PDB file of C-alpha atoms in Angstrom:
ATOM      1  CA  UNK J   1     -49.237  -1.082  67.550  1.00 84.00           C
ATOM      2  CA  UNK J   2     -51.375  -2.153  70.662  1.00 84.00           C
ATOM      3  CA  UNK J   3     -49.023  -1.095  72.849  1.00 83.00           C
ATOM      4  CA  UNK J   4     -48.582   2.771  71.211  1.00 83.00           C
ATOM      5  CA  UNK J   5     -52.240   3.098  71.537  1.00 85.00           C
ATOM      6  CA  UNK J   6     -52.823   1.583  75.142  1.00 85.00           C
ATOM      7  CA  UNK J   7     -50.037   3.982  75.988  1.00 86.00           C
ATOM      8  CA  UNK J   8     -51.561   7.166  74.110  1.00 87.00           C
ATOM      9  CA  UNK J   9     -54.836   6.348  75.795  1.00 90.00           C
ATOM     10  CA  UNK J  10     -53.259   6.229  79.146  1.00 89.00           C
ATOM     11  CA  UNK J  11     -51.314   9.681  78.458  1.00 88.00           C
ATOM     12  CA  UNK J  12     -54.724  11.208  77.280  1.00 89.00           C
ATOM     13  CA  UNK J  13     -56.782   9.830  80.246  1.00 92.00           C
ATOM     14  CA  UNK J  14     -54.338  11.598  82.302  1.00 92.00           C
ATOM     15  CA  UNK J  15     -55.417  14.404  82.252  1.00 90.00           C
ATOM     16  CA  UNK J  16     -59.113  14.303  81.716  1.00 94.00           C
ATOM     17  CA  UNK J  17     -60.045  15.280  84.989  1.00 94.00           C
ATOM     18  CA  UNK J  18     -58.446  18.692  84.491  1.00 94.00           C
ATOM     19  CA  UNK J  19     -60.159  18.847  80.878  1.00 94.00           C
ATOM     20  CA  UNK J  20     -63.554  17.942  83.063  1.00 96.00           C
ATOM     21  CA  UNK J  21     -62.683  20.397  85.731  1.00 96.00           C
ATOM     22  CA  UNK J  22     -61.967  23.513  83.060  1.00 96.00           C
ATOM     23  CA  UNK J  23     -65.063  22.454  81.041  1.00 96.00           C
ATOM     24  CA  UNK J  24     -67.585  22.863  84.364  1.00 97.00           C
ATOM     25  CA  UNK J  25     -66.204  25.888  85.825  1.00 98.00           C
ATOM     26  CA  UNK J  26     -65.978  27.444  82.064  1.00 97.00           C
ATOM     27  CA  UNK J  27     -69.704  28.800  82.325  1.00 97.00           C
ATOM     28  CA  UNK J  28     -69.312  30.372  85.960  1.00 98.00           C
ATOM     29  CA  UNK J  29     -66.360  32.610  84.272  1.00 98.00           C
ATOM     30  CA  UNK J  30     -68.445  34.043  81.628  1.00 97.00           C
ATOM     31  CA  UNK J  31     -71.195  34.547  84.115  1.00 98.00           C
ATOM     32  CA  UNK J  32     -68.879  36.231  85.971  1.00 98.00           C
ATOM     33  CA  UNK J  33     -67.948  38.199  83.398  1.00 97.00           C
ATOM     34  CA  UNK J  34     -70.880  39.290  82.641  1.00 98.00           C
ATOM     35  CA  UNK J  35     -71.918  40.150  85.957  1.00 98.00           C
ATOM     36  CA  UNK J  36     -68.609  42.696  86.363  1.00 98.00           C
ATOM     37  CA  UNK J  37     -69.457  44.162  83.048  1.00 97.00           C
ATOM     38  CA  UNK J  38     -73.190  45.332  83.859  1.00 98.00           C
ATOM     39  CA  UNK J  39     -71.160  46.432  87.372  1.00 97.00           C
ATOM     40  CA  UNK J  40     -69.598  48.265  85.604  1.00 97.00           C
ATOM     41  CA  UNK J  41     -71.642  50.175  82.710  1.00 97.00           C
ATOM     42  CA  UNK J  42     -74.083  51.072  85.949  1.00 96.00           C
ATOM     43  CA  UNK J  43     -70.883  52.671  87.731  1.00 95.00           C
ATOM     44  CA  UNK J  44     -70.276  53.982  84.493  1.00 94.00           C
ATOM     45  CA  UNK J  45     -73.239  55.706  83.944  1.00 92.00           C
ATOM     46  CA  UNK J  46     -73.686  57.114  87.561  1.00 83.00           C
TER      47      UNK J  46
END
């Protein structure tokens, strides 16, 4: 039993630092979203 779970854990801690990575740059996507969409409802309306 100790061994399935120190080898889950391992498997999981993996890939945490991608997990981390997606999780930071998550905010500066929706920003940028947000950003292109007043872009464009200016362009739009011009």
């Amino acid at each position: 039993m100790r061994v399935s779970i120190a080898s889950d854990e391992e498997e999981m801690n993996k890939h945490l630092p991608f997990l981390a990575n997606v999780g930071s740059v998550s905010p500066y996507v929706g920003l940028l979203g947000t950003v292109w969409g007043i872009m464009t409802s200016f362009q739009g309306l011009s």
